[in-house]
Amino acid sequence: MKNIYYFCNHPYPLVIMDSIATIYSKNFKDLRQYLIFVKHPYFNNLLYSEYFNNFDKVYYLPWIDYENNVFKNIRKHREYIGKLKSIPFEDSALFFTISYSDLATNIFCNYIKNFGLNNKIIHFSIYGNFLDVSNGVLNIFKTILANLNAFLFNGRYLKIYTNSFGILIDKIYTKDPHDQIFMLSSSNSNSISKFPFIPYPLTLLNGSRKLTSKLLIFFADTSLIDQYNLDSILFYEIINKMISTIIKKYKNKNIKFIYKPHPLDKDCIPDQIKNYSLSLFGEKLTAEMIFLKYRNEIEAIYSISSVACLTGSYQGIPSYVAYRLFSFAEHEMKLFKQYFKYSNRQTFLELQSFDEIGVIDNKKHEQKIDDNHDEWLNLLKNSIY
């Protein structure tokens, strides 16, 4: 019997892992698949249990992150490690992670590599984690905390990189030479990576993207105001102009305009946004869950800087990000550019003016989404078979 453990530390990897598990469950009968589910705060506002069906068992871990209080930090990590130790890991197993810069993933990988088992970890990166930290500076405080935890739990040492304003860029830990890193991407990405590419896993949505009824979704994120110290008045002025331009551009189509708040935002349309006949998206789903359920009905998606537009582009949905229209600092612009460098360039656009809204020809790009199962099957065969 072969074993795969999927480490899910954030809402967006859950659908990806469910898709991978779906592919494997249909093709390998001697395979057992386990989900290690970290209770990230974003999950509190989501319905997600239906995505557990392809896993033989689900193990739950508490969410952890860096705390300024060192003693609180140690206590929470001891609880986390205690839960890890209760999981009966099998020998010669394969572990999948989808990179997201948090301590939970790094402590998990450290623990697994020091567990004494003949196992292998494959990391999948969706927007360049593990890659471009050369412009960052080492965060001494967080590095000390990380290495303290590494020492206490027999882990390996971490390096914490931030930009000059202290905003986290990435965490790099020493990887076993037998581990692998793959970039989850699109066959239409024009970017070059020092790591091999593997296509974003598509399961239920293979085939042509044929539109029926129309939805246009705006993925909002008002938390950006505080996170990047933006002028709130100017922020909403740009949002209002953007939404009004979108509605004018699509006015001759029978489209329902949807406002989807970020998990950190209040579940409402802010008062600062004018009444443009927007409908609040009321279902407790992530962007990737929305694409699985409504993909054939989506005309286009827009956001300021949401990774939803990255994964939407992989599925042939015209996807627009507008961060260039806002007053972000230059180093923050570079960070966003890094996020989106592996997008599907046929269906993705970084807006540089309001005139570019709606320029992706939906019919022209009503493309066939290739069945990429063979590459995923070969990956597993080469790893543990």
PDB file of C-alpha atoms in Angstrom, residues 30-298:
ATOM      1  CA  ASP A  30      -3.367   0.613  -3.911  1.00  0.00           C
ATOM      2  CA  LEU A  31      -3.056   4.202  -2.723  1.00  0.00           C
ATOM      3  CA  ARG A  32      -4.139   5.715   0.566  1.00  0.00           C
ATOM      4  CA  GLN A  33      -4.434   9.504   0.744  1.00  0.00           C
ATOM      5  CA  TYR A  34      -4.473  11.539   3.957  1.00  0.00           C
ATOM      6  CA  LEU A  35      -5.199  15.216   4.482  1.00  0.00           C
ATOM      7  CA  ILE A  36      -3.386  17.131   7.228  1.00  0.00           C
ATOM      8  CA  PHE A  37      -5.639  20.107   7.774  1.00  0.00           C
ATOM      9  CA  VAL A  38      -4.323  23.204   9.556  1.00  0.00           C
ATOM     10  CA  LYS A  39      -7.142  25.340  10.946  1.00  0.00           C
ATOM     11  CA  HIS A  40      -6.152  28.645   9.367  1.00  0.00           C
ATOM     12  CA  PRO A  41      -8.377  31.538  10.583  1.00  0.00           C
ATOM     13  CA  TYR A  42      -9.764  31.977   7.044  1.00  0.00           C
ATOM     14  CA  PHE A  43     -11.518  28.608   7.341  1.00  0.00           C
ATOM     15  CA  ASN A  44     -13.772  30.017  10.058  1.00  0.00           C
ATOM     16  CA  ASN A  45     -15.942  31.686   7.415  1.00  0.00           C
ATOM     17  CA  LEU A  46     -15.982  28.877   4.863  1.00  0.00           C
ATOM     18  CA  LEU A  47     -17.845  25.672   4.115  1.00  0.00           C
ATOM     19  CA  TYR A  48     -15.222  23.139   3.142  1.00  0.00           C
ATOM     20  CA  SER A  49     -16.021  19.603   4.379  1.00  0.00           C
ATOM     21  CA  GLU A  50     -17.217  18.412   0.953  1.00  0.00           C
ATOM     22  CA  TYR A  51     -13.618  18.687  -0.238  1.00  0.00           C
ATOM     23  CA  PHE A  52     -12.562  15.955   2.193  1.00  0.00           C
ATOM     24  CA  ASN A  53     -14.329  13.158   0.304  1.00  0.00           C
ATOM     25  CA  ASN A  54     -11.310  11.928  -1.676  1.00  0.00           C
ATOM     26  CA  PHE A  55      -9.162  11.435   1.423  1.00  0.00           C
ATOM     27  CA  ASP A  56      -9.094   8.270   3.489  1.00  0.00           C
ATOM     28  CA  LYS A  57      -8.624  10.228   6.707  1.00  0.00           C
ATOM     29  CA  VAL A  58      -8.296  13.859   7.813  1.00  0.00           C
ATOM     30  CA  TYR A  59      -5.939  14.918  10.624  1.00  0.00           C
ATOM     31  CA  TYR A  60      -6.388  18.336  12.222  1.00  0.00           C
ATOM     32  CA  LEU A  61      -3.655  20.692  13.411  1.00  0.00           C
ATOM     33  CA  PRO A  62      -4.022  24.059  15.170  1.00  0.00           C
ATOM     34  CA  TRP A  63      -2.945  27.249  13.398  1.00  0.00           C
ATOM     35  CA  ILE A  64       0.377  28.705  14.503  1.00  0.00           C
ATOM     36  CA  ASP A  65       2.333  31.766  13.494  1.00  0.00           C
ATOM     37  CA  TYR A  66       5.006  34.008  14.956  1.00  0.00           C
ATOM     38  CA  GLU A  67       4.182  35.697  18.241  1.00  0.00           C
ATOM     39  CA  ASN A  68       6.031  38.643  19.747  1.00  0.00           C
ATOM     40  CA  ASN A  69       5.740  36.925  23.118  1.00  0.00           C
ATOM     41  CA  VAL A  70       8.436  34.230  22.993  1.00  0.00           C
ATOM     42  CA  PHE A  71       6.885  32.130  25.777  1.00  0.00           C
ATOM     43  CA  LYS A  72       3.469  32.201  24.096  1.00  0.00           C
ATOM     44  CA  ASN A  73       5.226  31.294  20.861  1.00  0.00           C
ATOM     45  CA  ILE A  74       6.860  28.252  22.449  1.00  0.00           C
ATOM     46  CA  ARG A  75       3.632  27.119  24.134  1.00  0.00           C
ATOM     47  CA  LYS A  76       1.642  27.231  20.898  1.00  0.00           C
ATOM     48  CA  HIS A  77       4.330  25.404  18.990  1.00  0.00           C
ATOM     49  CA  ARG A  78       4.555  22.672  21.619  1.00  0.00           C
ATOM     50  CA  GLU A  79       0.818  22.152  21.171  1.00  0.00           C
ATOM     51  CA  TYR A  80       1.308  22.020  17.406  1.00  0.00           C
ATOM     52  CA  ILE A  81       4.151  19.497  17.651  1.00  0.00           C
ATOM     53  CA  GLY A  82       2.106  17.439  20.113  1.00  0.00           C
ATOM     54  CA  LYS A  83      -0.680  17.136  17.533  1.00  0.00           C
ATOM     55  CA  LEU A  84       1.867  16.238  14.863  1.00  0.00           C
ATOM     56  CA  LYS A  85       3.253  13.442  17.035  1.00  0.00           C
ATOM     57  CA  SER A  86      -0.230  11.947  17.384  1.00  0.00           C
ATOM     58  CA  ILE A  87      -0.434  11.319  13.621  1.00  0.00           C
ATOM     59  CA  PRO A  88       0.633   7.738  12.791  1.00  0.00           C
ATOM     60  CA  PHE A  89       2.775   8.519   9.742  1.00  0.00           C
ATOM     61  CA  GLU A  90       3.619   5.569   7.519  1.00  0.00           C
ATOM     62  CA  ASP A  91       7.145   4.806   6.375  1.00  0.00           C
ATOM     63  CA  SER A  92       8.207   5.509   2.742  1.00  0.00           C
ATOM     64  CA  ALA A  93       5.386   7.994   2.285  1.00  0.00           C
ATOM     65  CA  LEU A  94       5.077  10.921  -0.095  1.00  0.00           C
ATOM     66  CA  PHE A  95       4.212  14.366   1.281  1.00  0.00           C
ATOM     67  CA  PHE A  96       2.698  17.205  -0.739  1.00  0.00           C
ATOM     68  CA  THR A  97       2.753  20.848   0.328  1.00  0.00           C
ATOM     69  CA  ILE A  98       1.567  23.888  -1.606  1.00  0.00           C
ATOM     70  CA  SER A  99       3.780  26.724  -0.536  1.00  0.00           C
ATOM     71  CA  TYR A 100       2.404  29.519   1.536  1.00  0.00           C
ATOM     72  CA  SER A 101       4.767  31.568   3.657  1.00  0.00           C
ATOM     73  CA  ASP A 102       3.872  30.562   7.180  1.00  0.00           C
ATOM     74  CA  LEU A 103       5.530  28.898  10.088  1.00  0.00           C
ATOM     75  CA  ALA A 104       3.080  25.977  10.134  1.00  0.00           C
ATOM     76  CA  THR A 105       4.457  24.632   6.847  1.00  0.00           C
ATOM     77  CA  ASN A 106       8.102  25.056   7.784  1.00  0.00           C
ATOM     78  CA  ILE A 107       7.757  23.377  11.199  1.00  0.00           C
ATOM     79  CA  PHE A 108       5.831  20.533   9.543  1.00  0.00           C
ATOM     80  CA  CYS A 109       8.533  19.959   6.928  1.00  0.00           C
ATOM     81  CA  ASN A 110      11.267  20.124   9.554  1.00  0.00           C
ATOM     82  CA  TYR A 111       9.431  17.567  11.673  1.00  0.00           C
ATOM     83  CA  ILE A 112       8.853  15.169   8.774  1.00  0.00           C
ATOM     84  CA  LYS A 113      12.466  15.256   7.650  1.00  0.00           C
ATOM     85  CA  ASN A 114      13.642  14.510  11.196  1.00  0.00           C
ATOM     86  CA  PHE A 115      11.066  11.804  11.819  1.00  0.00           C
ATOM     87  CA  GLY A 116      13.435   9.038  10.777  1.00  0.00           C
ATOM     88  CA  LEU A 117      11.259   7.705   7.988  1.00  0.00           C
ATOM     89  CA  ASN A 118      12.229   7.052   4.391  1.00  0.00           C
ATOM     90  CA  ASN A 119       9.930   9.706   3.006  1.00  0.00           C
ATOM     91  CA  LYS A 120       9.935  12.414   0.354  1.00  0.00           C
ATOM     92  CA  ILE A 121       8.404  15.883   0.242  1.00  0.00           C
ATOM     93  CA  ILE A 122       7.241  17.537  -2.965  1.00  0.00           C
ATOM     94  CA  HIS A 123       6.557  21.266  -2.701  1.00  0.00           C
ATOM     95  CA  PHE A 124       4.293  23.005  -5.194  1.00  0.00           C
ATOM     96  CA  SER A 125       4.571  26.768  -5.531  1.00  0.00           C
ATOM     97  CA  ILE A 126       1.796  28.797  -7.120  1.00  0.00           C
ATOM     98  CA  TYR A 127       3.303  32.266  -7.285  1.00  0.00           C
ATOM     99  CA  GLY A 128       7.002  32.109  -6.826  1.00  0.00           C
ATOM    100  CA  ASN A 129       7.521  31.263  -3.158  1.00  0.00           C
ATOM    101  CA  PHE A 130      10.971  29.768  -2.523  1.00  0.00           C
ATOM    102  CA  LEU A 131      12.262  31.886  -5.394  1.00  0.00           C
ATOM    103  CA  ASP A 132      12.966  35.602  -5.438  1.00  0.00           C
ATOM    104  CA  VAL A 133      14.041  36.773  -2.004  1.00  0.00           C
ATOM    105  CA  SER A 134      17.202  38.491  -3.190  1.00  0.00           C
ATOM    106  CA  ASN A 135      15.595  41.915  -2.755  1.00  0.00           C
ATOM    107  CA  GLY A 136      14.605  41.162   0.819  1.00  0.00           C
ATOM    108  CA  VAL A 137      16.452  41.798   4.060  1.00  0.00           C
ATOM    109  CA  LEU A 138      16.907  39.258   6.806  1.00  0.00           C
ATOM    110  CA  ASN A 139      14.436  39.766   9.650  1.00  0.00           C
ATOM    111  CA  ILE A 140      16.646  39.093  12.671  1.00  0.00           C
ATOM    112  CA  PHE A 141      13.845  38.920  15.260  1.00  0.00           C
ATOM    113  CA  LYS A 142      11.733  36.392  13.375  1.00  0.00           C
ATOM    114  CA  THR A 143      14.803  34.411  12.408  1.00  0.00           C
ATOM    115  CA  ILE A 144      15.790  34.099  16.083  1.00  0.00           C
ATOM    116  CA  LEU A 145      12.272  32.896  16.927  1.00  0.00           C
ATOM    117  CA  ALA A 146      12.318  30.448  14.050  1.00  0.00           C
ATOM    118  CA  ASN A 147      15.681  29.020  14.998  1.00  0.00           C
ATOM    119  CA  LEU A 148      14.658  28.780  18.655  1.00  0.00           C
ATOM    120  CA  ASN A 149      11.735  26.603  17.595  1.00  0.00           C
ATOM    121  CA  ALA A 150      13.962  24.630  15.250  1.00  0.00           C
ATOM    122  CA  PHE A 151      16.334  23.928  18.139  1.00  0.00           C
ATOM    123  CA  LEU A 152      13.559  22.954  20.580  1.00  0.00           C
ATOM    124  CA  PHE A 153      11.872  20.620  18.124  1.00  0.00           C
ATOM    125  CA  ASN A 154      14.953  19.143  16.470  1.00  0.00           C
ATOM    126  CA  GLY A 155      14.216  21.000  13.270  1.00  0.00           C
ATOM    127  CA  ARG A 156      16.415  22.695  10.734  1.00  0.00           C
ATOM    128  CA  TYR A 157      17.249  26.353  10.705  1.00  0.00           C
ATOM    129  CA  LEU A 158      15.075  28.893   8.905  1.00  0.00           C
ATOM    130  CA  LYS A 159      15.862  32.234   7.316  1.00  0.00           C
ATOM    131  CA  ILE A 160      13.135  34.857   7.374  1.00  0.00           C
ATOM    132  CA  TYR A 161      13.178  37.421   4.596  1.00  0.00           C
ATOM    133  CA  THR A 162      11.154  40.635   4.584  1.00  0.00           C
ATOM    134  CA  ASN A 163      11.207  43.794   2.554  1.00  0.00           C
ATOM    135  CA  SER A 164      12.557  46.997   4.072  1.00  0.00           C
ATOM    136  CA  PHE A 165       9.164  47.766   5.616  1.00  0.00           C
ATOM    137  CA  GLY A 166       9.071  44.482   7.504  1.00  0.00           C
ATOM    138  CA  ILE A 167       6.387  42.875   5.343  1.00  0.00           C
ATOM    139  CA  LEU A 168       7.030  39.149   5.044  1.00  0.00           C
ATOM    140  CA  ILE A 169       8.303  37.970   1.679  1.00  0.00           C
ATOM    141  CA  ASP A 170       9.263  34.369   2.286  1.00  0.00           C
ATOM    142  CA  LYS A 171      10.831  31.824   4.569  1.00  0.00           C
ATOM    143  CA  ILE A 172      13.449  29.446   3.271  1.00  0.00           C
ATOM    144  CA  TYR A 173      14.441  26.306   5.118  1.00  0.00           C
ATOM    145  CA  THR A 174      17.197  23.850   4.265  1.00  0.00           C
ATOM    146  CA  LYS A 175      15.663  21.252   1.979  1.00  0.00           C
ATOM    147  CA  ASP A 176      16.643  17.643   1.619  1.00  0.00           C
ATOM    148  CA  PRO A 177      18.321  17.113  -1.808  1.00  0.00           C
ATOM    149  CA  HIS A 178      15.810  14.365  -2.517  1.00  0.00           C
ATOM    150  CA  ASP A 179      12.875  16.732  -2.074  1.00  0.00           C
ATOM    151  CA  GLN A 180      11.452  18.459  -5.126  1.00  0.00           C
ATOM    152  CA  ILE A 181       9.879  21.803  -5.957  1.00  0.00           C
ATOM    153  CA  PHE A 182       7.440  22.264  -8.837  1.00  0.00           C
ATOM    154  CA  MET A 183       5.830  25.448 -10.099  1.00  0.00           C
ATOM    155  CA  LEU A 184       2.063  25.092 -10.489  1.00  0.00           C
ATOM    156  CA  SER A 185       1.395  27.019 -13.651  1.00  0.00           C
ATOM    157  CA  SER A 186      -0.201  27.126 -17.082  1.00  0.00           C
ATOM    158  CA  SER A 187       1.108  25.846 -20.387  1.00  0.00           C
ATOM    159  CA  ASN A 188       0.563  29.424 -21.608  1.00  0.00           C
ATOM    160  CA  SER A 189       2.807  31.024 -18.999  1.00  0.00           C
ATOM    161  CA  ASN A 190       5.704  32.858 -20.623  1.00  0.00           C
ATOM    162  CA  SER A 191       7.870  32.903 -17.512  1.00  0.00           C
ATOM    163  CA  ILE A 192      11.022  30.916 -16.882  1.00  0.00           C
ATOM    164  CA  SER A 193      11.652  29.195 -13.573  1.00  0.00           C
ATOM    165  CA  LYS A 194      14.666  27.384 -12.177  1.00  0.00           C
ATOM    166  CA  PHE A 195      12.169  24.757 -10.974  1.00  0.00           C
ATOM    167  CA  PRO A 196      10.184  22.460 -13.308  1.00  0.00           C
ATOM    168  CA  PHE A 197       6.582  23.337 -14.146  1.00  0.00           C
ATOM    169  CA  ILE A 198       3.552  21.144 -13.618  1.00  0.00           C
ATOM    170  CA  PRO A 199       0.108  22.225 -14.830  1.00  0.00           C
ATOM    171  CA  TYR A 200      -2.539  23.415 -12.416  1.00  0.00           C
ATOM    172  CA  PRO A 201      -4.617  20.238 -11.782  1.00  0.00           C
ATOM    173  CA  LEU A 202      -8.003  20.296 -13.493  1.00  0.00           C
ATOM    174  CA  THR A 203     -10.571  17.608 -12.807  1.00  0.00           C
ATOM    175  CA  LEU A 204     -14.291  18.376 -13.081  1.00  0.00           C
ATOM    176  CA  LEU A 205     -13.708  21.254 -15.458  1.00  0.00           C
ATOM    177  CA  ASN A 206     -11.886  19.637 -18.360  1.00  0.00           C
ATOM    178  CA  GLY A 207     -13.146  20.503 -21.808  1.00  0.00           C
ATOM    179  CA  SER A 208     -14.215  23.740 -23.440  1.00  0.00           C
ATOM    180  CA  ARG A 209     -15.334  26.631 -21.271  1.00  0.00           C
ATOM    181  CA  LYS A 210     -18.800  27.280 -22.741  1.00  0.00           C
ATOM    182  CA  LEU A 211     -20.682  30.196 -21.263  1.00  0.00           C
ATOM    183  CA  THR A 212     -24.330  29.883 -20.298  1.00  0.00           C
ATOM    184  CA  SER A 213     -25.653  32.590 -17.981  1.00  0.00           C
ATOM    185  CA  LYS A 214     -23.192  35.331 -17.096  1.00  0.00           C
ATOM    186  CA  LEU A 215     -21.529  36.353 -13.835  1.00  0.00           C
ATOM    187  CA  LEU A 216     -18.844  38.982 -13.350  1.00  0.00           C
ATOM    188  CA  ILE A 217     -17.121  38.765  -9.986  1.00  0.00           C
ATOM    189  CA  PHE A 218     -15.139  41.499  -8.256  1.00  0.00           C
ATOM    190  CA  PHE A 219     -12.872  39.972  -5.596  1.00  0.00           C
ATOM    191  CA  ALA A 220     -12.483  42.753  -3.054  1.00  0.00           C
ATOM    192  CA  ASP A 221      -9.826  43.289  -0.422  1.00  0.00           C
ATOM    193  CA  THR A 222     -10.303  46.417   1.666  1.00  0.00           C
ATOM    194  CA  SER A 223      -7.753  45.093   4.194  1.00  0.00           C
ATOM    195  CA  LEU A 224      -5.115  46.347   1.736  1.00  0.00           C
ATOM    196  CA  ILE A 225      -5.739  49.862   3.082  1.00  0.00           C
ATOM    197  CA  ASP A 226      -4.264  49.028   6.484  1.00  0.00           C
ATOM    198  CA  GLN A 227      -1.787  46.435   5.258  1.00  0.00           C
ATOM    199  CA  TYR A 228      -0.093  48.863   2.855  1.00  0.00           C
ATOM    200  CA  ASN A 229      -0.997  52.137   4.551  1.00  0.00           C
ATOM    201  CA  LEU A 230      -3.048  53.392   1.577  1.00  0.00           C
ATOM    202  CA  ASP A 231      -5.110  56.568   1.478  1.00  0.00           C
ATOM    203  CA  SER A 232      -8.637  55.222   2.083  1.00  0.00           C
ATOM    204  CA  ILE A 233     -10.385  58.100   0.265  1.00  0.00           C
ATOM    205  CA  LEU A 234      -8.262  57.627  -2.848  1.00  0.00           C
ATOM    206  CA  PHE A 235      -8.598  53.855  -2.542  1.00  0.00           C
ATOM    207  CA  TYR A 236     -12.388  53.976  -2.757  1.00  0.00           C
ATOM    208  CA  GLU A 237     -12.302  56.616  -5.496  1.00  0.00           C
ATOM    209  CA  ILE A 238     -10.337  54.197  -7.668  1.00  0.00           C
ATOM    210  CA  ILE A 239     -12.579  51.273  -6.698  1.00  0.00           C
ATOM    211  CA  ASN A 240     -15.695  53.239  -7.624  1.00  0.00           C
ATOM    212  CA  LYS A 241     -14.249  54.345 -10.956  1.00  0.00           C
ATOM    213  CA  MET A 242     -13.144  50.801 -11.687  1.00  0.00           C
ATOM    214  CA  ILE A 243     -16.564  49.280 -10.913  1.00  0.00           C
ATOM    215  CA  SER A 244     -18.438  51.954 -12.892  1.00  0.00           C
ATOM    216  CA  THR A 245     -16.137  51.372 -15.882  1.00  0.00           C
ATOM    217  CA  ILE A 246     -16.658  47.612 -15.641  1.00  0.00           C
ATOM    218  CA  ILE A 247     -20.441  47.999 -15.637  1.00  0.00           C
ATOM    219  CA  LYS A 248     -20.371  50.388 -18.617  1.00  0.00           C
ATOM    220  CA  LYS A 249     -18.094  48.024 -20.530  1.00  0.00           C
ATOM    221  CA  TYR A 250     -20.396  45.054 -20.048  1.00  0.00           C
ATOM    222  CA  LYS A 251     -23.729  46.952 -20.116  1.00  0.00           C
ATOM    223  CA  ASN A 252     -24.888  45.313 -23.354  1.00  0.00           C
ATOM    224  CA  LYS A 253     -24.520  41.835 -21.908  1.00  0.00           C
ATOM    225  CA  ASN A 254     -26.916  40.065 -19.597  1.00  0.00           C
ATOM    226  CA  ILE A 255     -24.563  39.998 -16.630  1.00  0.00           C
ATOM    227  CA  LYS A 256     -25.032  39.848 -12.884  1.00  0.00           C
ATOM    228  CA  PHE A 257     -22.326  41.835 -11.086  1.00  0.00           C
ATOM    229  CA  ILE A 258     -21.059  40.106  -7.946  1.00  0.00           C
ATOM    230  CA  TYR A 259     -19.074  41.588  -5.057  1.00  0.00           C
ATOM    231  CA  LYS A 260     -17.030  38.954  -3.176  1.00  0.00           C
ATOM    232  CA  PRO A 261     -15.432  40.231   0.070  1.00  0.00           C
ATOM    233  CA  HIS A 262     -12.025  39.035   1.170  1.00  0.00           C
ATOM    234  CA  PRO A 263     -12.123  36.632   4.163  1.00  0.00           C
ATOM    235  CA  LEU A 264     -10.651  39.415   6.326  1.00  0.00           C
ATOM    236  CA  ASP A 265     -13.300  41.916   5.214  1.00  0.00           C
ATOM    237  CA  LYS A 266     -16.770  42.309   6.655  1.00  0.00           C
ATOM    238  CA  ASP A 267     -19.388  40.230   4.860  1.00  0.00           C
ATOM    239  CA  CYS A 268     -21.001  43.243   3.209  1.00  0.00           C
ATOM    240  CA  ILE A 269     -20.487  45.832   0.483  1.00  0.00           C
ATOM    241  CA  PRO A 270     -18.768  48.841   2.123  1.00  0.00           C
ATOM    242  CA  ASP A 271     -20.743  52.055   2.398  1.00  0.00           C
ATOM    243  CA  GLN A 272     -17.946  53.850   0.525  1.00  0.00           C
ATOM    244  CA  ILE A 273     -18.770  51.881  -2.627  1.00  0.00           C
ATOM    245  CA  LYS A 274     -21.580  53.532  -4.555  1.00  0.00           C
ATOM    246  CA  ASN A 275     -24.696  51.586  -5.451  1.00  0.00           C
ATOM    247  CA  TYR A 276     -23.920  50.017  -8.812  1.00  0.00           C
ATOM    248  CA  SER A 277     -26.504  47.246  -8.493  1.00  0.00           C
ATOM    249  CA  LEU A 278     -23.824  44.981  -7.104  1.00  0.00           C
ATOM    250  CA  SER A 279     -24.951  41.720  -5.513  1.00  0.00           C
ATOM    251  CA  LEU A 280     -23.119  40.416  -2.473  1.00  0.00           C
ATOM    252  CA  PHE A 281     -21.816  36.886  -2.920  1.00  0.00           C
ATOM    253  CA  GLY A 282     -23.498  35.067  -0.069  1.00  0.00           C
ATOM    254  CA  GLU A 283     -21.969  31.593  -0.216  1.00  0.00           C
ATOM    255  CA  LYS A 284     -19.096  30.660   2.087  1.00  0.00           C
ATOM    256  CA  LEU A 285     -16.669  29.614  -0.625  1.00  0.00           C
ATOM    257  CA  THR A 286     -13.120  30.472  -1.662  1.00  0.00           C
ATOM    258  CA  ALA A 287     -12.417  31.730  -5.163  1.00  0.00           C
ATOM    259  CA  GLU A 288     -11.265  28.266  -6.238  1.00  0.00           C
ATOM    260  CA  MET A 289     -14.467  26.725  -4.858  1.00  0.00           C
ATOM    261  CA  ILE A 290     -16.468  29.327  -6.795  1.00  0.00           C
ATOM    262  CA  PHE A 291     -14.646  28.402 -10.006  1.00  0.00           C
ATOM    263  CA  LEU A 292     -15.455  24.718  -9.520  1.00  0.00           C
ATOM    264  CA  LYS A 293     -19.143  25.472  -9.010  1.00  0.00           C
ATOM    265  CA  TYR A 294     -19.762  28.373 -11.400  1.00  0.00           C
ATOM    266  CA  ARG A 295     -16.888  28.322 -13.860  1.00  0.00           C
ATOM    267  CA  ASN A 296     -19.054  27.946 -16.968  1.00  0.00           C
ATOM    268  CA  GLU A 297     -21.117  30.955 -15.949  1.00  0.00           C
ATOM    269  CA  ILE A 298     -18.310  33.437 -15.274  1.00  0.00           C
TER     270      ILE A 298
END
